[in-house]
Structure formats: structure tokens, C-alpha cells
mmCIF file of C-alpha atoms and ligand atoms in Angstrom:
data_model
loop_
_atom_site.group_PDB
_atom_site.id
_atom_site.type_symbol
_atom_site.label_atom_id
_atom_site.label_comp_id
_atom_site.label_asym_id
_atom_site.label_seq_id
_atom_site.Cartn_x
_atom_site.Cartn_y
_atom_site.Cartn_z
ATOM 1 C CA MET O 1 0.000 0.000 0.000
ATOM 2 C CA LYS O 2 2.911 2.363 -0.550
ATOM 3 C CA ALA O 3 4.778 3.766 -3.531
ATOM 4 C CA THR O 4 7.194 6.568 -4.395
ATOM 5 C CA ALA O 5 7.312 8.522 -7.638
ATOM 6 C CA GLU O 6 9.334 11.339 -9.029
ATOM 7 C CA ALA O 7 8.295 13.906 -11.580
ATOM 8 C CA PHE O 8 9.843 16.945 -13.190
ATOM 9 C CA ALA O 9 8.399 20.416 -13.506
ATOM 10 C CA ASN O 10 7.458 21.739 -16.899
ATOM 11 C CA ILE O 11 7.545 25.190 -18.399
ATOM 12 C CA ALA O 12 4.875 26.180 -20.894
ATOM 13 C CA LEU O 13 5.952 27.726 -24.187
ATOM 14 C CA ALA O 14 2.276 28.329 -24.996
ATOM 15 C CA LYS O 15 0.566 29.282 -21.752
ATOM 16 C CA TYR O 16 -2.492 27.978 -19.940
ATOM 17 C CA TRP O 17 -4.357 30.726 -18.076
ATOM 18 C CA GLY O 18 -8.053 30.409 -17.236
ATOM 19 C CA LYS O 19 -10.521 27.562 -16.882
ATOM 20 C CA SER O 20 -13.461 26.535 -19.046
ATOM 21 C CA ASP O 21 -14.858 24.517 -16.135
ATOM 22 C CA VAL O 22 -13.787 25.374 -12.610
ATOM 23 C CA ALA O 23 -15.278 22.284 -10.928
ATOM 24 C CA LEU O 24 -13.542 19.870 -13.312
ATOM 25 C CA ASN O 25 -10.459 22.108 -13.580
ATOM 26 C CA LEU O 26 -10.515 22.181 -17.383
ATOM 27 C CA PRO O 27 -8.264 24.700 -19.140
ATOM 28 C CA ALA O 28 -9.899 27.290 -21.381
ATOM 29 C CA VAL O 29 -6.942 27.341 -23.784
ATOM 30 C CA PRO O 30 -4.491 24.808 -25.220
ATOM 31 C CA SER O 31 -0.961 24.805 -23.817
ATOM 32 C CA LEU O 32 2.359 23.286 -24.866
ATOM 33 C CA SER O 33 5.204 22.631 -22.451
ATOM 34 C CA LEU O 34 8.641 21.133 -22.063
ATOM 35 C CA THR O 35 9.306 18.864 -19.079
ATOM 36 C CA LEU O 36 12.546 19.886 -17.381
ATOM 37 C CA ASP O 37 15.352 17.963 -15.765
ATOM 38 C CA PRO O 38 16.503 18.763 -12.953
ATOM 39 C CA LEU O 39 13.411 20.519 -11.497
ATOM 40 C CA ARG O 40 12.368 17.424 -9.597
ATOM 41 C CA THR O 41 9.777 16.448 -6.984
ATOM 42 C CA GLN O 42 9.798 13.153 -5.143
ATOM 43 C CA THR O 43 6.566 12.000 -3.506
ATOM 44 C CA ARG O 44 5.816 8.987 -1.328
ATOM 45 C CA VAL O 45 2.278 7.790 -0.623
ATOM 46 C CA GLU O 46 1.339 5.199 1.936
ATOM 47 C CA PHE O 47 -2.235 4.106 2.622
ATOM 48 C CA ASP O 48 -2.328 3.180 6.290
ATOM 49 C CA ALA O 49 -5.362 1.698 8.075
ATOM 50 C CA SER O 50 -4.266 3.300 11.378
ATOM 51 C CA LEU O 51 -4.776 6.863 10.031
ATOM 52 C CA THR O 52 -7.951 8.814 10.795
ATOM 53 C CA HIS O 53 -7.377 11.408 8.051
ATOM 54 C CA ASP O 54 -4.995 12.086 5.172
ATOM 55 C CA GLU O 55 -1.657 13.621 6.162
ATOM 56 C CA LEU O 56 0.696 15.727 4.083
ATOM 57 C CA LEU O 57 4.329 16.604 4.703
ATOM 58 C CA LEU O 58 5.605 19.050 2.091
ATOM 59 C CA ASN O 59 9.330 19.730 2.356
ATOM 60 C CA ASP O 60 9.189 18.495 5.970
ATOM 61 C CA THR O 61 6.410 20.939 6.875
ATOM 62 C CA ARG O 62 2.875 19.798 7.660
ATOM 63 C CA GLY O 63 0.576 20.739 4.785
ATOM 64 C CA ALA O 64 -2.751 22.449 5.493
ATOM 65 C CA GLY O 65 -5.409 24.627 3.873
ATOM 66 C CA ARG O 66 -5.815 24.633 0.109
ATOM 67 C CA THR O 67 -2.735 22.543 -0.584
ATOM 68 C CA LEU O 68 -3.907 19.764 1.721
ATOM 69 C CA ALA O 69 -7.459 20.017 0.335
ATOM 70 C CA ARG O 70 -6.178 19.423 -3.207
ATOM 71 C CA VAL O 71 -4.148 16.429 -2.092
ATOM 72 C CA VAL O 72 -7.152 14.975 -0.241
ATOM 73 C CA HIS O 73 -9.342 15.496 -3.300
ATOM 74 C CA LEU O 74 -6.860 13.615 -5.490
ATOM 75 C CA LEU O 75 -6.633 10.791 -2.933
ATOM 76 C CA GLU O 76 -10.453 10.641 -2.795
ATOM 77 C CA ASN O 77 -10.532 10.028 -6.542
ATOM 78 C CA VAL O 78 -7.946 7.260 -6.201
ATOM 79 C CA ARG O 79 -9.863 5.627 -3.340
ATOM 80 C CA LYS O 80 -13.063 5.770 -5.390
ATOM 81 C CA GLU O 81 -11.423 4.029 -8.354
ATOM 82 C CA ALA O 82 -9.656 1.456 -6.152
ATOM 83 C CA GLY O 83 -12.753 0.789 -4.048
ATOM 84 C CA PHE O 84 -11.403 1.272 -0.526
ATOM 85 C CA GLY O 85 -11.500 3.988 2.132
ATOM 86 C CA THR O 86 -8.090 3.923 3.813
ATOM 87 C CA PHE O 87 -6.400 7.272 4.475
ATOM 88 C CA ALA O 88 -2.885 8.048 3.321
ATOM 89 C CA ARG O 89 0.319 9.665 4.485
ATOM 90 C CA VAL O 90 1.941 11.766 1.732
ATOM 91 C CA GLU O 91 5.513 13.034 1.891
ATOM 92 C CA SER O 92 6.744 15.263 -0.868
ATOM 93 C CA HIS O 93 10.068 16.988 -1.487
ATOM 94 C CA ASN O 94 10.704 19.657 -4.087
ATOM 95 C CA HIS O 95 14.313 19.990 -5.129
ATOM 96 C CA PHE O 96 13.799 23.627 -6.167
ATOM 97 C CA PRO O 97 11.858 26.685 -4.798
ATOM 98 C CA THR O 98 8.249 25.815 -3.926
ATOM 99 C CA ALA O 99 5.234 27.911 -4.983
ATOM 100 C CA SER O 100 7.237 30.723 -6.527
ATOM 101 C CA GLY O 101 6.362 30.259 -10.194
ATOM 102 C CA LEU O 102 8.732 27.377 -10.853
ATOM 103 C CA ALA O 103 5.924 24.918 -11.505
ATOM 104 C CA SER O 104 6.280 22.981 -8.256
ATOM 105 C CA SER O 105 2.565 22.157 -8.306
ATOM 106 C CA ALA O 106 3.059 20.576 -11.737
ATOM 107 C CA SER O 107 5.795 18.179 -10.666
ATOM 108 C CA GLY O 108 4.191 17.702 -7.230
ATOM 109 C CA PHE O 109 0.756 16.627 -8.398
ATOM 110 C CA ALA O 110 2.183 14.549 -11.272
ATOM 111 C CA ALA O 111 4.351 12.611 -8.798
ATOM 112 C CA LEU O 112 1.412 12.332 -6.387
ATOM 113 C CA ALA O 113 -0.919 10.970 -9.070
ATOM 114 C CA ILE O 114 1.575 8.313 -10.164
ATOM 115 C CA ALA O 115 2.509 7.325 -6.596
ATOM 116 C CA ALA O 116 -1.059 7.304 -5.237
ATOM 117 C CA ARG O 117 -2.357 5.118 -8.067
ATOM 118 C CA ALA O 118 0.500 2.667 -7.586
ATOM 119 C CA ALA O 119 0.069 2.609 -3.793
ATOM 120 C CA ALA O 120 -3.607 1.776 -4.366
ATOM 121 C CA SER O 121 -2.564 -1.069 -6.729
ATOM 122 C CA LEU O 122 -4.197 0.595 -9.732
ATOM 123 C CA PRO O 123 -2.492 -0.271 -13.044
ATOM 124 C CA PHE O 124 0.200 2.070 -14.351
ATOM 125 C CA ASP O 125 -1.635 4.235 -16.863
ATOM 126 C CA ARG O 126 -0.171 7.604 -17.846
ATOM 127 C CA ASN O 127 -3.390 8.910 -19.376
ATOM 128 C CA LYS O 128 -5.378 8.160 -16.244
ATOM 129 C CA ALA O 129 -2.635 9.581 -14.014
ATOM 130 C CA SER O 130 -2.504 12.698 -16.204
ATOM 131 C CA ALA O 131 -6.280 13.226 -15.979
ATOM 132 C CA LEU O 132 -6.106 12.688 -12.213
ATOM 133 C CA ALA O 133 -3.241 15.167 -11.836
ATOM 134 C CA ARG O 134 -5.055 17.677 -14.074
ATOM 135 C CA GLN O 135 -7.990 17.862 -11.699
ATOM 136 C CA ALA O 136 -5.610 18.989 -8.951
ATOM 137 C CA SER O 137 -3.505 21.313 -11.103
ATOM 138 C CA ALA O 138 -3.867 21.502 -14.866
ATOM 139 C CA SER O 139 -0.164 22.002 -15.558
ATOM 140 C CA ALA O 140 0.500 18.781 -13.600
ATOM 141 C CA ALA O 141 -1.228 16.804 -16.354
ATOM 142 C CA ARG O 142 1.709 17.767 -18.595
ATOM 143 C CA SER O 143 4.435 16.680 -16.125
ATOM 144 C CA VAL O 144 3.194 13.086 -16.217
ATOM 145 C CA PHE O 145 4.866 12.935 -19.646
ATOM 146 C CA GLY O 146 8.422 13.758 -20.714
ATOM 147 C CA GLY O 147 9.615 15.992 -23.525
ATOM 148 C CA PHE O 148 7.194 18.262 -25.358
ATOM 149 C CA VAL O 149 3.623 17.912 -24.145
ATOM 150 C CA VAL O 150 0.267 19.382 -25.142
ATOM 151 C CA LEU O 151 -2.762 19.896 -22.931
ATOM 152 C CA ALA O 152 -5.777 20.711 -25.086
ATOM 153 C CA ALA O 153 -8.468 23.123 -24.020
ATOM 154 C CA GLY O 154 -11.169 21.228 -22.136
ATOM 155 C CA GLN O 155 -14.636 20.910 -23.579
ATOM 156 C CA HIS O 156 -17.593 21.025 -21.218
ATOM 157 C CA ASP O 157 -17.853 17.903 -19.007
ATOM 158 C CA GLU O 158 -14.621 16.390 -20.349
ATOM 159 C CA ALA O 159 -13.687 14.792 -17.023
ATOM 160 C CA THR O 160 -11.091 12.460 -18.549
ATOM 161 C CA LEU O 161 -9.066 15.149 -20.343
ATOM 162 C CA CYS O 162 -5.373 14.289 -20.130
ATOM 163 C CA ALA O 163 -2.202 15.713 -21.639
ATOM 164 C CA GLN O 164 -0.563 14.199 -24.729
ATOM 165 C CA PRO O 165 3.154 13.816 -25.376
ATOM 166 C CA ILE O 166 3.852 15.193 -28.858
ATOM 167 C CA PHE O 167 7.638 14.984 -29.216
ATOM 168 C CA GLU O 168 10.066 12.998 -27.126
ATOM 169 C CA ARG O 169 12.742 14.834 -25.234
ATOM 170 C CA THR O 170 15.323 13.734 -27.819
ATOM 171 C CA HIS O 171 13.411 15.638 -30.520
ATOM 172 C CA TRP O 172 15.163 18.918 -29.711
ATOM 173 C CA ASP O 173 18.151 19.352 -27.411
ATOM 174 C CA LEU O 174 17.075 22.754 -26.074
ATOM 175 C CA ARG O 175 18.252 24.302 -22.844
ATOM 176 C CA VAL O 176 16.256 26.408 -20.413
ATOM 177 C CA VAL O 177 18.271 28.666 -18.149
ATOM 178 C CA VAL O 178 16.141 29.650 -15.174
ATOM 179 C CA ALA O 179 17.076 32.986 -13.633
ATOM 180 C CA VAL O 180 15.990 32.594 -10.015
ATOM 181 C CA THR O 181 15.018 36.009 -8.657
ATOM 182 C CA THR O 182 13.568 35.030 -5.272
ATOM 183 C CA GLU O 183 13.651 32.036 -2.951
ATOM 184 C CA GLY O 184 10.308 33.070 -1.406
ATOM 185 C CA GLU O 185 6.739 32.197 -2.264
ATOM 186 C CA LYS O 186 4.637 34.268 -4.644
ATOM 187 C CA GLU O 187 1.792 36.461 -3.400
ATOM 188 C CA THR O 188 -0.970 35.321 -5.754
ATOM 189 C CA GLY O 189 -1.087 31.636 -6.611
ATOM 190 C CA SER O 190 -1.865 30.624 -10.192
ATOM 191 C CA THR O 191 -5.315 29.248 -9.439
ATOM 192 C CA LEU O 192 -6.451 32.445 -7.752
ATOM 193 C CA GLY O 193 -4.663 34.599 -10.312
ATOM 194 C CA MET O 194 -6.293 32.986 -13.313
ATOM 195 C CA GLU O 195 -9.725 32.885 -11.689
ATOM 196 C CA HIS O 196 -9.455 36.548 -10.765
ATOM 197 C CA SER O 197 -8.379 37.283 -14.370
ATOM 198 C CA ARG O 198 -11.301 35.297 -15.797
ATOM 199 C CA THR O 199 -13.857 37.056 -13.635
ATOM 200 C CA THR O 200 -12.522 40.629 -13.698
ATOM 201 C CA SER O 201 -10.109 41.226 -16.579
ATOM 202 C CA PRO O 202 -11.578 43.003 -19.616
ATOM 203 C CA TYR O 203 -8.777 41.338 -21.626
ATOM 204 C CA TYR O 204 -9.746 37.786 -20.672
ATOM 205 C CA GLU O 205 -11.887 37.093 -23.733
ATOM 206 C CA ALA O 206 -9.181 38.454 -26.009
ATOM 207 C CA TRP O 207 -6.650 36.187 -24.281
ATOM 208 C CA VAL O 208 -8.863 33.109 -24.770
ATOM 209 C CA ALA O 209 -9.429 34.040 -28.419
ATOM 210 C CA ASN O 210 -5.721 34.558 -29.139
ATOM 211 C CA ALA O 211 -4.102 31.804 -27.061
ATOM 212 C CA PRO O 212 -4.769 29.087 -29.705
ATOM 213 C CA LEU O 213 -2.956 31.223 -32.295
ATOM 214 C CA TYR O 214 0.181 31.483 -30.125
ATOM 215 C CA PHE O 215 -0.174 27.763 -29.471
ATOM 216 C CA GLU O 216 -0.215 26.915 -33.205
ATOM 217 C CA ARG O 217 2.907 29.002 -33.836
ATOM 218 C CA VAL O 218 4.724 27.467 -30.870
ATOM 219 C CA LEU O 219 3.708 23.997 -32.083
ATOM 220 C CA GLU O 220 5.057 24.675 -35.574
ATOM 221 C CA GLY O 221 8.284 26.130 -34.130
ATOM 222 C CA VAL O 222 8.789 23.084 -31.937
ATOM 223 C CA ARG O 223 7.917 20.669 -34.749
ATOM 224 C CA THR O 224 10.499 22.265 -37.064
ATOM 225 C CA ARG O 225 13.000 23.001 -34.233
ATOM 226 C CA ASP O 226 12.866 26.672 -35.169
ATOM 227 C CA LEU O 227 13.802 28.588 -32.005
ATOM 228 C CA GLU O 228 13.033 31.971 -33.504
ATOM 229 C CA LEU O 229 9.510 30.913 -34.476
ATOM 230 C CA ALA O 230 8.792 29.095 -31.200
ATOM 231 C CA GLY O 231 10.528 31.771 -29.125
ATOM 232 C CA GLU O 232 8.707 34.761 -30.606
ATOM 233 C CA ALA O 233 5.340 33.046 -30.182
ATOM 234 C CA MET O 234 6.297 31.997 -26.638
ATOM 235 C CA GLU O 235 7.114 35.587 -25.664
ATOM 236 C CA GLU O 236 3.827 36.812 -27.155
ATOM 237 C CA SER O 237 1.888 34.122 -25.297
ATOM 238 C CA THR O 238 3.713 35.133 -22.109
ATOM 239 C CA PHE O 239 3.039 38.846 -22.411
ATOM 240 C CA ALA O 240 -0.576 38.328 -23.474
ATOM 241 C CA MET O 241 -1.166 36.164 -20.402
ATOM 242 C CA HIS O 242 0.456 38.729 -18.123
ATOM 243 C CA ALA O 243 -1.452 41.574 -19.799
ATOM 244 C CA CYS O 244 -4.681 39.742 -19.042
ATOM 245 C CA ALA O 245 -3.645 39.378 -15.389
ATOM 246 C CA LEU O 246 -2.426 42.986 -15.171
ATOM 247 C CA ALA O 247 -5.770 44.288 -16.437
ATOM 248 C CA ALA O 248 -7.736 42.406 -13.754
ATOM 249 C CA SER O 249 -9.353 44.416 -10.964
ATOM 250 C CA PRO O 250 -7.247 44.847 -8.904
ATOM 251 C CA GLY O 251 -4.394 44.039 -11.240
ATOM 252 C CA ILE O 252 -2.027 41.129 -10.674
ATOM 253 C CA LEU O 253 1.642 41.846 -11.264
ATOM 254 C CA TYR O 254 3.985 38.887 -11.121
ATOM 255 C CA PHE O 255 7.035 40.783 -12.373
ATOM 256 C CA THR O 256 9.585 42.470 -10.120
ATOM 257 C CA PRO O 257 12.409 44.812 -11.158
ATOM 258 C CA SER O 258 14.651 41.707 -11.352
ATOM 259 C CA THR O 259 12.236 40.075 -13.811
ATOM 260 C CA LEU O 260 12.434 43.108 -16.090
ATOM 261 C CA ALA O 261 16.217 43.346 -15.744
ATOM 262 C CA ALA O 262 16.574 39.684 -16.740
ATOM 263 C CA TYR O 263 14.244 40.205 -19.686
ATOM 264 C CA GLU O 264 16.368 43.177 -20.823
ATOM 265 C CA THR O 265 19.403 40.892 -20.626
ATOM 266 C CA VAL O 266 17.687 38.414 -22.943
ATOM 267 C CA LYS O 267 16.883 41.177 -25.427
ATOM 268 C CA SER O 268 20.479 42.391 -25.433
ATOM 269 C CA LEU O 269 21.722 38.821 -25.895
ATOM 270 C CA ARG O 270 19.540 38.662 -29.007
ATOM 271 C CA LYS O 271 20.957 41.960 -30.259
ATOM 272 C CA ASN O 272 24.383 40.378 -29.890
ATOM 273 C CA GLY O 273 23.448 37.376 -32.000
ATOM 274 C CA VAL O 274 22.443 34.862 -29.312
ATOM 275 C CA CYS O 275 19.135 33.177 -30.089
ATOM 276 C CA ALA O 276 17.472 33.289 -26.670
ATOM 277 C CA TYR O 277 13.833 33.811 -25.689
ATOM 278 C CA ALA O 278 12.262 34.359 -22.293
ATOM 279 C CA THR O 279 9.106 33.298 -20.573
ATOM 280 C CA MET O 280 7.633 34.165 -17.183
ATOM 281 C CA ASP O 281 4.903 32.347 -15.282
ATOM 282 C CA ALA O 282 2.954 33.181 -12.140
ATOM 283 C CA GLY O 283 6.087 34.373 -10.376
ATOM 284 C CA PRO O 284 9.098 36.637 -10.896
ATOM 285 C CA HIS O 285 11.603 34.126 -12.332
ATOM 286 C CA VAL O 286 12.685 34.334 -15.947
ATOM 287 C CA LYS O 287 13.145 31.155 -17.957
ATOM 288 C CA VAL O 288 15.345 31.501 -21.005
ATOM 289 C CA PHE O 289 15.129 29.034 -23.872
ATOM 290 C CA CYS O 290 18.316 28.719 -25.927
ATOM 291 C CA ASP O 291 20.467 26.364 -27.918
ATOM 292 C CA ALA O 292 22.747 24.020 -25.918
ATOM 293 C CA ASN O 293 25.762 25.808 -27.471
ATOM 294 C CA ASP O 294 24.666 29.177 -26.082
ATOM 295 C CA VAL O 295 24.148 28.118 -22.470
ATOM 296 C CA ASP O 296 27.427 29.575 -21.198
ATOM 297 C CA ARG O 297 26.776 33.013 -22.707
ATOM 298 C CA VAL O 298 23.182 33.082 -21.469
ATOM 299 C CA ASN O 299 24.217 31.958 -18.003
ATOM 300 C CA HIS O 300 27.028 34.475 -17.765
ATOM 301 C CA ALA O 301 24.799 37.367 -18.844
ATOM 302 C CA LEU O 302 21.973 36.408 -16.461
ATOM 303 C CA LEU O 303 24.312 36.011 -13.491
ATOM 304 C CA GLN O 304 25.546 39.555 -14.078
ATOM 305 C CA THR O 305 21.982 40.879 -14.056
ATOM 306 C CA SER O 306 20.803 42.860 -11.056
ATOM 307 C CA GLY O 307 18.501 40.794 -8.845
ATOM 308 C CA VAL O 308 19.321 37.403 -10.355
ATOM 309 C CA LEU O 309 20.283 35.260 -7.357
ATOM 310 C CA ARG O 310 21.380 32.175 -9.243
ATOM 311 C CA THR O 311 20.556 30.181 -12.321
ATOM 312 C CA ILE O 312 19.468 26.624 -12.932
ATOM 313 C CA THR O 313 20.222 25.118 -16.321
ATOM 314 C CA ALA O 314 17.621 22.587 -17.379
ATOM 315 C CA SER O 315 17.341 20.143 -20.267
ATOM 316 C CA PRO O 316 14.394 18.246 -21.721
ATOM 317 C CA GLY O 317 13.299 15.828 -19.011
ATOM 318 C CA ARG O 318 11.485 12.535 -18.800
ATOM 319 C CA GLY O 319 7.998 11.798 -17.587
ATOM 320 C CA ALA O 320 6.983 10.863 -14.061
ATOM 321 C CA GLU O 321 8.173 7.442 -12.906
ATOM 322 C CA LEU O 322 7.838 5.113 -9.964
ATOM 323 C CA ILE O 323 11.087 4.780 -8.070
ATOM 324 C CA GLN O 324 12.449 2.804 -5.153
ATOM 325 C CA PRO O 325 12.013 4.922 -1.996
HETATM 326 C C1 2P0 S 401 1.247 27.228 -17.603
HETATM 327 N N1 2P0 S 401 0.730 28.316 -15.446
HETATM 328 O O1 2P0 S 401 0.741 26.946 -18.713
HETATM 329 C C2 2P0 S 401 0.670 28.428 -16.885
HETATM 330 C C3 2P0 S 401 1.404 29.679 -17.219
HETATM 331 C C4 2P0 S 401 1.290 29.485 -14.852
HETATM 332 C C5 2P0 S 401 1.455 30.464 -15.937
HETATM 333 O O2 2P0 S 401 -0.263 26.345 -15.413
HETATM 334 O O3 2P0 S 401 -5.313 26.142 -11.078
HETATM 335 O O4 2P0 S 401 -0.874 25.449 -11.069
HETATM 336 O O5 2P0 S 401 -3.756 24.356 -10.430
HETATM 337 O O6 2P0 S 401 -4.815 24.329 -12.674
HETATM 338 O O7 2P0 S 401 -1.568 24.543 -13.310
HETATM 339 C C6 2P0 S 401 0.160 27.245 -13.342
HETATM 340 O O8 2P0 S 401 -1.159 26.998 -12.965
HETATM 341 O O9 2P0 S 401 -3.109 26.054 -12.059
HETATM 342 C C7 2P0 S 401 0.198 27.272 -14.809
HETATM 343 P P1 2P0 S 401 -4.316 25.171 -11.553
HETATM 344 P P2 2P0 S 401 -1.636 25.629 -12.326
HETATM 345 O O10 2P0 S 401 2.218 26.606 -17.137
#
């Protein structure tokens, strides 16, 4: 009745922001991501008949509130499918900053879905694990798979929507240099941020209408390994998403001066002939996509940027897997 899984975070080139169905947690727009090694979460689940409720330890701290509620909800779904009622102890470790816009919920819920299903003796099934993870956190559906992954927009009542791997990680040997600008947690979580955008931003409908167009360009850029094409569309998807959030009432601003400084660095790298493109999620970090040959120049420039604390260089990663604890 126990299992351990590990999963890697993913960064979206074409962004998900907003839900078509809040109860089923279905995304309103299609997204396309790359799963990233070494942004790793390891999660252990043990169903234990002596427990009177589900327990969560996240990075050695007892989980509560919304985080615990999401974990319990996922475990409820597993118990329903497996046909038993035993509670579980969940221990999860993120090997990178938690809840600061580095997609820790993606790797966390992907690892949890894989581990919980295995601990409940359900068959290994990536599509089912992806749909399960999606209900907790839509980006987590993508981290169940490695390489380049698509999560389609959800149609009404599509409870089984799961992500789809579209190109293996060997398809394109890209690098993503993450400029870490804070070790702290963000103020507005993604779920709240996108819901607030959906309900109050006058730009929300325009975002939903345009997101599939960015997605198609990113998809074509990835398919043809054209960094300029994918990168330009990725930056437009990024800024459109942030514009939607900024225009909410009150506005949500995920950028800090360090975010802008790092973005300026990326623009000046481009002026100097380095093909590098940036993306920012629901937090202040800047993730820079570049060719493997340009990693040293990108790294050097980012580390000299005001407010960049450190960098993490990531490569295309594999999907979530069961491991020995
Ligand atoms: C993405 N983000 O596509 C976008 C871009 C952040 C910005 O998916 O409410 O944690 O749990 O489904 O998946 C982060 O939001 O949100 C995210 P929920 P999630 O990567």
C-alpha cells in the first residue's frame, strides 16, 4: 500500500491561463510545455489503516489549507477508483523553490498521481494519471509525460481530459536557463490569479481568443526546431497572459524589477546574436530558452543581471516514474 514517484516540472511555451470549467479544472486554452530535468519532486504515498485522516508533509512541513485540500481530493478520486476507504500519508520533497512560479505544483501533483495510483494497486496508466493530476492542477497533467507535451483546451464535461506527449525529449536538445530572482513564495497563486483574471479582466476574452494562435505558432516552431519561431510566439503568449492578469481588478503583477532586468538581458543577448527567448509564469523568475551551445553566454549574462540570485540550467526531461524509496 505504498509507492514513491518522481516527476519533473514543466515550463509552458504556450501558456495555460483560465478555466473553461472550474469544478472539473478544465483549461480554457491549449498549452504546450517542455518537461525539465533537474526541477524534480519526489513523492511517497502510503495508505495506512491506522490513520484517521490524510496527512501531508511538504518539504518536511505539515501541509494544510488549500494545498492539503487538493491532495485529499486527489486521494479521494484514487480511493473511489480502487474501491477502498483507507487514508494516506503523503511526503513530498521539491528539489527547487516551492510555490514561486517554478511549476512545483506541476511536478508535485504529477508525482502524487503516479505514486497514489500505484500505492492503491491501480495499473500504471499515464493517461489516467494525467487526468487525475489535471484535476488537482492543470499544468500537472503535462508533467506526467516527458519531452514536449500538449494539454488541449477542455470541452464542457470532459472529465477524462489528459495531456498528450507530442515529441520525445530527444526531438530537440534545447536548454532552459532559469534565472531565479527570489527564494520566497509568490503572493498570488496561479489558481487564484487565473480565476481573478477570468472574472474581472476586460482582456480575458481576447486572451482566450488569441491563445490558440500562439499555441499553433509554438507547435510549428517546436515541430520544425525553429527557435526563432517558437521563441517569438512563446514571448507573445507570455506577455498576453500577463497583460490579461495585469488588467484584472485589482491588477495582478507577477514581475519584479529583477524580472524586467533579466528580460532586458535576454533582449540584449539577441541583439548580440544569441538566439534566446524568455518566458515568465505566475512568479518573478525568468526562464530563457536557448540552444545548448549558447548556455554559457546566457548563463554568464543572467548572473551579471541585477537581482538574479542564481541560475538553474535545465534540459528536456522525462515523464513521471515510480522509483524505489
Ligand atoms: C502554464 N501556469 O501553462 C501556466 C502559465 C502558470 C502560468 O499552469 O489552477 O498550477 O492548479 O490548474 O496549473 C500554473 O497553474 O493552475 C500554470 P491550476 P496551475 O504553465
